[in-house]
Short mmCIF file of C-alpha atoms in Angstrom, two decimals:
data_model
loop_
_atom_site.label_atom_id
_atom_site.label_comp_id
_atom_site.label_asym_id
_atom_site.label_seq_id
_atom_site.Cartn_x
_atom_site.Cartn_y
_atom_site.Cartn_z
CA MET A 30 121.12 67.47 155.17
CA SER A 31 123.51 69.56 153.04
CA ILE A 32 121.90 71.96 150.58
CA LYS A 33 123.88 73.58 147.77
CA VAL A 34 123.45 77.05 146.31
CA GLY A 35 122.56 75.55 142.93
CA GLU A 36 119.61 73.67 144.44
CA VAL A 37 118.12 76.91 145.77
CA LEU A 38 118.66 78.67 142.45
CA ASP A 39 117.03 75.81 140.53
CA LYS A 40 114.03 75.89 142.87
CA ILE A 41 113.52 79.62 142.29
CA VAL A 42 114.02 79.37 138.52
CA GLY A 43 111.63 76.40 138.42
CA LYS A 44 108.85 78.68 139.62
CA TYR A 45 110.07 81.92 138.06
CA PRO A 46 111.98 81.16 134.81
CA GLN A 47 112.67 84.87 134.30
CA PHE A 48 114.96 84.87 137.36
CA GLU A 49 118.52 84.86 136.00
CA ILE A 50 121.76 85.11 137.98
CA ASN A 51 124.97 85.88 136.09
CA ASN A 52 127.28 86.45 139.05
CA THR A 53 130.65 84.72 138.71
CA LYS A 54 131.08 84.87 142.49
CA ILE A 55 128.15 82.48 142.95
CA ASP A 56 129.34 78.88 143.26
CA ARG A 57 126.49 76.44 142.55
CA GLU A 58 128.35 73.67 144.40
CA CYS A 59 128.85 75.71 147.57
CA ILE A 60 127.24 74.15 150.66
CA ILE A 61 124.92 76.56 152.47
CA LEU A 62 125.95 76.71 156.13
CA LEU A 63 122.51 77.59 157.48
CA ASN A 64 119.75 75.39 158.84
CA GLU A 65 116.90 74.13 156.65
CA TYR A 66 114.36 76.59 158.05
CA GLN A 67 116.64 79.55 157.34
CA ILE A 68 117.38 78.39 153.79
CA GLN A 69 113.68 77.93 153.06
CA ALA A 70 112.82 81.29 154.67
CA ILE A 71 115.38 83.13 152.52
CA THR A 72 114.17 81.30 149.40
CA ASN A 73 110.60 82.36 150.20
CA VAL A 74 111.68 85.99 150.62
CA ILE A 75 113.33 86.02 147.20
CA MET A 76 110.26 84.47 145.56
CA GLU A 77 107.97 86.91 147.38
CA PHE A 78 109.95 89.85 145.98
CA ILE A 79 109.74 88.36 142.47
CA SER A 80 105.98 87.85 142.75
CA ASN A 81 105.56 91.47 143.88
CA GLY A 82 107.51 92.83 140.92
CA ASN A 83 110.72 93.55 142.83
CA MET A 84 113.00 91.51 140.54
CA ASN A 85 116.07 93.70 141.06
CA ILE A 86 115.77 93.47 144.84
CA ALA A 87 115.24 89.70 144.59
CA LYS A 88 118.47 89.36 142.59
CA GLU A 89 120.32 91.62 144.99
CA VAL A 90 119.21 89.53 147.99
CA PHE A 91 120.24 86.31 146.24
CA ASN A 92 123.67 87.65 145.27
CA ASP A 93 124.34 89.23 148.66
CA ILE A 94 123.53 86.02 150.54
CA PHE A 95 124.66 83.17 148.33
CA LYS A 96 128.12 84.51 147.54
CA GLN A 97 128.76 83.90 151.26
CA PRO A 98 125.98 81.59 152.52
CA ASN A 99 126.81 81.35 156.21
CA SER A 100 126.02 82.98 159.54
CA SER A 101 128.88 85.49 159.31
CA ASN A 102 127.06 87.27 156.47
CA GLY A 103 124.89 90.06 157.88
CA LYS A 104 122.64 89.98 154.80
CA VAL A 105 121.40 86.57 155.94
CA TYR A 106 119.82 88.15 159.00
CA GLU A 107 118.32 91.01 157.01
CA ALA A 108 116.52 88.46 154.83
CA LEU A 109 115.36 86.49 157.88
CA VAL A 110 113.74 89.65 159.26
CA TYR A 111 111.98 90.12 155.91
CA SER A 112 110.83 86.51 156.23
CA TRP A 113 109.40 87.11 159.70
CA LEU A 114 107.50 90.17 158.44
CA ILE A 115 106.09 88.16 155.54
CA GLU A 116 105.12 85.24 157.81
CA GLU A 117 103.33 87.63 160.18
CA LYS A 118 101.62 89.38 157.24
CA ILE A 119 103.17 92.74 158.11
CA LYS A 120 103.29 94.69 154.85
CA PHE A 121 106.55 96.51 154.19
CA GLU A 122 108.40 98.33 151.44
CA PRO A 123 111.97 97.07 150.97
CA GLN A 124 114.91 99.45 150.65
CA PRO A 125 113.23 102.88 150.61
CA GLU A 126 115.44 105.86 149.89
CA ILE A 127 116.00 108.14 152.89
CA LYS A 128 116.99 111.71 152.08
CA LYS A 129 119.74 113.31 154.13
CA GLU A 130 117.19 115.87 155.37
CA ASN A 131 115.38 113.04 157.19
CA CYS A 132 118.33 111.32 158.84
CA LEU A 133 121.51 112.03 160.78
CA LYS A 134 123.68 111.01 157.82
CA LYS A 135 125.53 113.51 155.64
CA ASN A 136 124.16 111.83 152.49
CA ASP A 137 121.05 110.03 151.27
CA TYR A 138 120.88 106.28 151.85
CA HIS A 139 118.59 103.27 151.41
CA ALA A 140 117.09 101.89 154.61
CA ASP A 141 116.29 98.19 154.87
CA GLY A 142 112.56 98.77 154.88
CA LYS A 143 109.45 100.78 155.71
CA ILE A 144 106.31 99.65 157.54
CA ASP A 145 103.57 102.23 156.99
CA ARG A 146 105.16 105.46 158.33
CA ALA A 147 108.01 103.76 160.22
CA ILE A 148 111.48 103.26 158.73
CA PHE A 149 113.51 100.25 159.84
CA ASP A 150 117.04 98.91 159.54
CA VAL A 151 118.40 95.50 160.47
CA LYS A 152 121.51 95.23 162.65
CA SER A 153 122.78 91.72 163.31
CA PHE A 154 123.46 90.87 166.93
CA GLY A 155 127.26 91.00 167.04
CA ILE A 156 127.56 91.75 170.75
CA GLY A 157 129.81 89.71 173.00
CA THR A 158 130.08 85.98 172.65
CA ILE A 159 130.16 85.86 168.85
CA HIS A 160 133.54 87.64 169.13
CA ILE A 161 134.69 85.23 171.82
CA ASP A 162 133.85 82.41 169.41
CA THR A 163 135.83 84.22 166.71
CA LEU A 164 138.76 84.58 169.10
CA ARG A 165 138.65 80.87 169.93
CA SER A 166 138.51 79.94 166.25
CA LYS A 167 141.52 82.12 165.39
CA LEU A 168 143.55 80.68 168.25
CA GLU A 169 142.67 77.11 167.30
CA LYS A 170 143.96 77.73 163.78
CA LYS A 171 147.25 79.02 165.21
CA LEU A 172 147.45 76.18 167.75
CA PRO A 173 145.92 73.15 165.99
CA ASP A 174 147.20 70.68 168.59
CA LYS A 175 145.49 72.50 171.47
CA ILE A 176 141.99 72.75 172.91
CA ILE A 177 141.24 76.43 173.57
CA SER A 178 139.00 77.34 176.49
CA ILE A 179 138.01 80.90 177.36
CA GLY A 180 136.72 81.75 180.82
CA GLY A 181 136.21 84.70 183.10
CA SER A 182 133.86 87.57 182.37
CA GLN A 183 131.54 87.41 179.35
CA ASN A 184 130.54 91.05 179.71
CA ALA A 185 133.16 92.84 177.59
CA SER A 186 132.06 95.18 174.83
CA GLN A 187 132.65 94.42 171.17
CA LYS A 188 135.17 97.27 171.06
CA ASP A 189 137.21 95.95 174.00
CA LEU A 190 137.20 92.36 172.73
CA SER A 191 138.58 93.61 169.45
CA LYS A 192 141.13 95.94 171.08
CA TYR A 193 142.56 93.57 173.67
CA CYS A 194 142.11 90.21 171.93
CA LEU A 195 141.33 90.07 168.22
CA ARG A 196 144.03 92.61 167.35
CA LYS A 197 146.59 90.81 169.51
CA ILE A 198 146.20 87.23 168.34
CA ASP A 199 149.92 86.67 167.78
CA GLU A 200 150.81 88.04 171.22
CA ILE A 201 148.24 85.76 172.87
CA VAL A 202 149.52 82.76 170.91
CA ASP A 203 153.10 83.45 172.06
CA GLU A 204 151.90 83.64 175.66
CA LEU A 205 149.97 80.39 175.36
CA LYS A 206 152.99 78.63 173.89
CA LYS A 207 155.07 79.70 176.89
CA LYS A 208 152.62 79.18 179.75
CA SER A 209 149.49 77.50 178.32
CA ILE A 210 147.48 80.29 179.96
CA CYS A 211 146.96 83.96 179.13
CA ALA A 212 145.08 86.45 181.30
CA ILE A 213 143.57 89.51 179.62
CA ASP A 214 143.32 91.64 182.74
CA GLU A 215 141.75 94.65 181.02
CA ILE A 216 138.52 92.70 180.39
CA ASN A 217 138.88 89.93 182.99
CA LEU A 218 139.25 87.13 180.44
CA VAL A 219 141.34 83.97 180.89
CA ILE A 220 142.45 81.87 177.91
CA GLU A 221 143.87 78.38 178.30
CA ALA A 222 145.47 76.02 175.78
CA THR A 223 145.30 72.32 176.69
CA PRO A 224 147.01 69.58 174.64
CA LYS A 225 144.36 67.57 172.80
CA GLU A 226 145.72 64.28 174.09
CA GLU A 227 144.88 65.38 177.63
CA GLY A 228 141.17 65.46 176.88
CA VAL A 229 138.46 68.11 177.00
CA ALA A 230 139.26 71.42 178.63
CA THR A 231 136.76 73.24 180.82
CA SER A 232 136.33 76.87 181.78
CA ILE A 233 134.12 78.82 184.12
CA SER A 234 132.49 81.89 182.62
CA GLU A 235 130.61 84.67 184.31
CA PHE A 236 127.85 86.70 182.71
CA ASP A 237 126.30 89.74 184.36
CA ALA A 238 123.45 91.20 182.32
CA TYR A 239 123.78 94.65 183.86
CA GLU A 240 127.53 94.91 183.38
CA TRP A 241 127.10 93.60 179.83
CA ALA A 242 124.46 96.27 179.15
CA LYS A 243 126.69 98.99 180.57
CA ASN A 244 129.63 97.91 178.41
CA ASN A 245 127.58 97.69 175.21
CA LYS A 246 125.31 100.73 175.49
CA PHE A 247 126.98 102.42 172.49
CA TYR A 248 126.65 99.34 170.26
CA PHE A 249 124.01 100.78 167.91
CA MET A 250 125.70 104.19 167.73
CA LYS A 251 128.23 102.99 165.15
CA HIS A 252 125.44 103.11 162.52
CA ALA A 253 123.35 105.85 164.14
CA SER A 254 123.72 108.25 161.21
CA GLN A 255 120.94 106.19 159.60
CA PHE A 256 118.47 107.12 162.34
CA CYS A 257 115.56 109.14 160.98
CA ILE A 258 114.73 112.67 162.10
CA ASN A 259 111.07 113.08 161.10
CA SER A 260 109.82 109.48 160.96
CA PRO A 261 109.53 106.70 163.54
CA TYR A 262 112.65 104.55 163.35
CA ILE A 263 112.85 100.88 164.37
CA ILE A 264 115.99 98.77 164.76
CA PHE A 265 115.46 95.05 164.13
CA CYS A 266 118.18 93.00 165.81
CA PRO A 267 117.96 89.32 164.79
CA PHE A 268 120.06 86.52 166.22
CA ASP A 269 120.22 82.73 166.16
CA ASP A 270 122.10 79.94 167.91
CA ARG A 271 125.29 81.09 166.17
CA GLU A 272 125.00 84.88 166.18
CA GLY A 273 124.02 85.80 169.73
CA ASN A 274 124.54 82.29 171.03
CA MET A 275 124.87 83.61 174.58
CA PHE A 276 121.05 83.37 174.60
CA ALA A 277 120.81 79.95 172.92
CA ASN A 278 119.76 77.95 175.97
CA LEU A 279 118.29 80.65 178.18
CA ASP A 280 114.65 80.97 179.22
CA SER A 281 112.73 83.68 177.36
CA ASN A 282 112.17 85.67 180.55
CA ILE A 283 115.91 85.76 181.27
CA ILE A 284 116.62 86.91 177.72
CA TYR A 285 113.94 89.58 178.18
CA GLN A 286 115.68 90.92 181.30
CA CYS A 287 119.12 90.97 179.63
CA LEU A 288 117.86 92.86 176.60
CA ARG A 289 115.79 95.18 178.77
CA ALA A 290 118.91 96.21 180.68
CA LEU A 291 120.64 97.07 177.40
CA CYS A 292 117.72 99.06 175.98
CA ARG A 293 117.20 100.96 179.22
CA ARG A 294 120.80 102.17 178.96
CA ILE A 295 120.24 103.22 175.35
CA PHE A 296 116.91 104.97 175.88
CA ILE A 297 117.48 106.58 179.27
CA GLU A 298 121.20 106.98 179.93
CA LEU A 299 122.31 107.97 176.43
CA LYS A 300 119.66 110.68 176.10
CA ARG A 301 121.63 112.72 178.64
CA MET A 302 124.88 112.65 176.64
CA ASN A 303 124.57 116.01 174.89
CA ASP A 304 128.32 116.65 174.96
CA ILE A 305 129.41 113.53 173.04
CA LYS A 306 129.48 113.83 169.25
CA LEU A 307 127.86 111.04 167.29
CA SER A 308 130.68 111.30 164.75
CA ASP A 309 133.01 109.86 167.40
CA PHE A 310 131.20 106.55 166.80
CA ASP A 311 129.87 106.97 163.26
CA PRO A 312 132.03 109.15 160.96
CA LYS A 313 129.15 109.39 158.46
CA ALA A 314 127.07 111.40 160.96
CA LYS A 315 126.36 115.11 160.64
CA SER A 316 128.65 117.29 162.73
CA GLU A 317 125.84 118.70 164.88
CA ALA A 318 124.49 115.27 165.88
CA THR A 319 125.14 114.06 169.43
CA ILE A 320 124.63 110.77 171.24
CA ALA A 321 121.64 112.31 173.03
CA ILE A 322 120.00 113.31 169.75
CA ALA A 323 120.60 109.86 168.26
CA SER A 324 119.18 108.08 171.31
CA LYS A 325 115.89 109.95 170.96
CA LYS A 326 115.56 109.08 167.27
CA ILE A 327 115.11 105.37 168.05
CA SER A 328 111.40 104.60 168.36
CA ALA A 329 111.86 100.92 169.25
CA ILE A 330 114.37 98.08 169.18
CA VAL A 331 113.07 94.64 168.21
CA PHE A 332 115.13 91.55 169.01
CA LEU A 333 114.07 88.28 167.44
CA ASP A 334 115.40 84.74 167.43
CA VAL A 335 115.53 83.59 163.81
CA THR A 336 116.94 80.11 164.47
CA ASN A 337 113.61 78.44 163.70
CA LYS A 338 110.09 79.36 162.65
CA LEU A 339 108.31 81.18 165.46
CA SER A 340 104.81 80.51 166.72
CA TYR A 341 102.47 82.57 168.89
CA GLU A 342 103.05 80.20 171.81
CA ASP A 343 106.84 80.26 171.42
CA ASN A 344 107.34 83.70 169.92
CA LYS A 345 110.90 84.69 170.71
CA VAL A 346 110.45 88.35 169.84
CA TRP A 347 111.24 91.10 172.34
CA VAL A 348 110.13 94.67 171.61
CA TYR A 349 111.46 97.60 173.62
CA VAL A 350 109.70 100.91 173.01
CA ASN A 351 111.62 104.12 173.65
CA PRO A 352 109.70 106.29 176.15
CA ASN A 353 111.84 109.29 175.15
CA ALA A 354 111.55 108.93 171.38
CA ASP A 355 111.00 112.09 169.37
CA ASN A 356 108.85 110.12 166.92
CA LYS A 357 106.85 107.63 168.96
CA LEU A 358 105.04 104.59 167.63
CA TYR A 359 101.28 104.68 168.12
CA ASN A 360 99.78 102.09 170.46
CA HIS A 361 97.74 100.57 167.64
CA GLU A 362 100.93 100.15 165.57
CA ILE A 363 102.69 98.34 168.42
CA ALA A 364 99.64 96.12 168.87
CA LYS A 365 99.16 95.34 165.17
CA TRP A 366 102.81 94.64 164.36
CA PHE A 367 103.98 93.00 167.57
CA ARG A 368 101.53 92.44 170.45
CA TYR A 369 99.00 90.48 168.38
CA ASN A 370 101.85 88.24 167.20
CA GLY A 371 102.77 87.24 170.75
CA ALA A 372 105.87 89.39 171.25
CA PHE A 373 107.18 90.48 174.65
CA ILE A 374 106.69 94.26 174.85
CA ASP A 375 108.18 96.75 177.30
CA ASP A 376 107.60 100.49 177.03
CA PHE A 377 109.44 101.55 180.25
CA ILE A 378 106.39 103.64 181.08
CA ASN A 379 106.98 103.34 184.83
CA ASP A 380 110.76 103.09 184.65
CA ASN A 381 111.81 106.23 182.79
CA TYR A 382 114.14 107.99 185.18
#
């Protein structure tokens, strides 16, 4: 069922007449390209903010999401994390100001939220296959009479996919026009273009969780200037069957192992990198900050599947606690916020070497 932006706005205004949106970029007739659960969850978040007296934040969330109501908008996933917190009755303060003295950033900034003493930010799960899907989409637009299949390794980092593929679309198209096949040797990717009249193309892809983790260990460092110095800091990393679709049909235990491999790299390998400047990845970082320092400022990383409403029995939430964090979460905080809600939890307590 297609739902338009105007329908959501009318629903909110019906309950809260004081909610007014005067943004010319908002198209009431625009179809929202999210599933029904996600649309309802975002609507509930906006109404929750209004009911709690956060009218300005409610308007900001509405404008940020509904000017581009689809899965490529990172603000969608921020709101879906807020929704999960509300559903689980975890009280939080939205958008607290973080002074530069309490973060690795050169200037003050507003974090996405605060739970008791812990600051959190939301980083959408743009690792890997979402960029392969983007590559396929761009190629299909250039070659509308072809079926594009992409095989080979699925372990490349976001940086390498951008460098060797997304920035070289025209070169790849030229190669496909000549040979119908293009090998990207640097990242072991093979792209094929099959005429549509010949039927459905197939490809064989390989995914190695440990190679993928190795290649993406710096993923969160591009925003690491936001990491807090004197407060526990949590990264929420939401995904759904579009963003992070590499996990769409996998068993929860397999997803757990994949994400564990990534977090182990971040918590244990990166803490040794004292000679690499954080500013090499995040230009907003203070000059004295290093990758090692940033790694130890992460208290936990929380991955959650926001495709559908979660239940205790099918709670697709994976929490990885940093054993080397400078500002550790207390056990009762981990239990109250995550364990009692059915999340998978790993603290690397016997695997920190």
